[in-house]
Amino acid sequence: MVVIGAGVTGLTTAVVLAEAGLSVKVLAKDPPAQTTSAAAGAMWGPYLVEPRDRVQAWASDSLECFTGLAGVPGTGVRLVSGTEASRTNSAPPGFLRMLDGVRVCAQSELPDGFVAGWRYTVPLVDMDIYLPYLCDRLEAAGGSLQLRTVAGFDEAARLAPIVINATGTGARHLARDSAVTAVRGQLVILDNPGITEFFTEDTGWSPDLLHIYPHGDRLVLGGLAQEGNWNLEPDEDTAQAIIERCATIEPRLVSLPVRAHRVGLRPTRPTIRCDADSSVTRYRLLHNYGHGGAGVSLSWGCASEIKTMITGS
């Protein structure tokens, strides 16, 4: 079978299928390091994606997988503790019900301007390490990755009788799905002055995000959520605004040199598409896209569902 797309969704799907004993080839226009997945933060947390009941199942499966990977050297996955806080008396994010050991913050634990917060521990994924790990795991299971542009599903179907579309924002054109749009994200990478815990603000639907993720000697600062913006070039003013927002939580950040910028296009859709395409009859076409900013968080659960559609188990 053929998986189109080498972001975290495509690679994870291919790994799950190959490790189930199936013959798998991944076709992708861009290598994993140049996909949106490479620009991810990436902390588990299935936020603001639908349909809620299916998302919860996919998220729970993925959480279990990532928790297991956190104990395996070389995966780039660690369990990290930290704080999520809100400037309003909002309810805690629903996904916290899936976690053990969550507790409400005392007011004295919160930064100025915040009125609610929660402490918890979740998987944090270093995508610079994790994507190569998935590629190695795919190869070890007998799968392969080929860089080539696929003009249409019929082209892929000439190589295998089952095609899985995991093209993210590319599905807007390849699947002719006008419901897919890009939500542009931007991150700033700094040297880590010794921060070991994450901080994230529950900003709801605001385009201006605030999160601080420690990855060893690097910090990933975010972020941004600009709907309908397909520009992949970093914006210096946006980067400075991100640093300034994060520095209100950790003042040391304002004077640190910038190591890198990252920009990615979250493949957003009103509901995630993880299903079989009944409009195609000459071969089997399955879709796995539209995960927005939760692609990493749902990757193993959605991949498992694709496998069940194909194998029945």
Short mmCIF file of N, CA and C in Angstrom, two decimals, residues 16 26 56 122 126 132 143 150 155 163 188 240 247 250 295-296:
data_model
loop_
_atom_site.label_atom_id
_atom_site.label_comp_id
_atom_site.label_asym_id
_atom_site.label_seq_id
_atom_site.Cartn_x
_atom_site.Cartn_y
_atom_site.Cartn_z
N VAL A 16 2.75 1.98 11.71
CA VAL A 16 1.76 1.06 12.27
C VAL A 16 1.40 -0.03 11.24
N VAL A 26 5.98 5.00 1.45
CA VAL A 26 5.57 6.39 1.68
C VAL A 26 6.07 7.23 0.51
N GLN A 56 -11.19 12.06 21.50
CA GLN A 56 -10.82 11.56 22.82
C GLN A 56 -10.22 10.16 22.73
N VAL A 122 2.93 15.69 30.97
CA VAL A 122 2.55 15.14 29.67
C VAL A 122 3.79 14.85 28.83
N ASP A 126 10.46 16.17 20.97
CA ASP A 126 11.45 16.92 20.20
C ASP A 126 11.41 16.40 18.77
N PRO A 132 13.15 11.56 12.61
CA PRO A 132 14.13 10.55 12.17
C PRO A 132 13.91 9.19 12.85
N GLY A 143 9.38 -0.95 5.55
CA GLY A 143 8.78 0.09 4.74
C GLY A 143 9.83 0.97 4.10
N VAL A 150 3.16 13.57 -6.06
CA VAL A 150 2.04 12.75 -6.52
C VAL A 150 0.96 13.70 -7.04
N GLU A 155 -2.57 8.00 -9.68
CA GLU A 155 -1.14 7.75 -9.88
C GLU A 155 -0.59 6.86 -8.78
N VAL A 163 -4.48 3.13 -0.98
CA VAL A 163 -3.81 4.42 -0.89
C VAL A 163 -4.32 5.15 0.36
N VAL A 188 9.81 30.39 17.94
CA VAL A 188 11.16 30.94 18.08
C VAL A 188 11.98 29.98 18.93
N GLN A 240 9.41 38.72 17.51
CA GLN A 240 9.68 39.60 18.66
C GLN A 240 8.49 39.65 19.61
N ALA A 247 8.41 36.42 27.69
CA ALA A 247 9.26 37.06 28.70
C ALA A 247 8.45 37.62 29.85
N GLU A 250 8.84 34.53 31.88
CA GLU A 250 10.24 34.23 32.21
C GLU A 250 11.11 35.37 31.68
N GLY A 295 -1.95 17.21 15.36
CA GLY A 295 -1.46 16.08 14.58
C GLY A 295 -0.60 15.12 15.37
N VAL A 296 0.36 15.67 16.13
CA VAL A 296 1.21 14.81 16.96
C VAL A 296 0.37 14.13 18.02
#
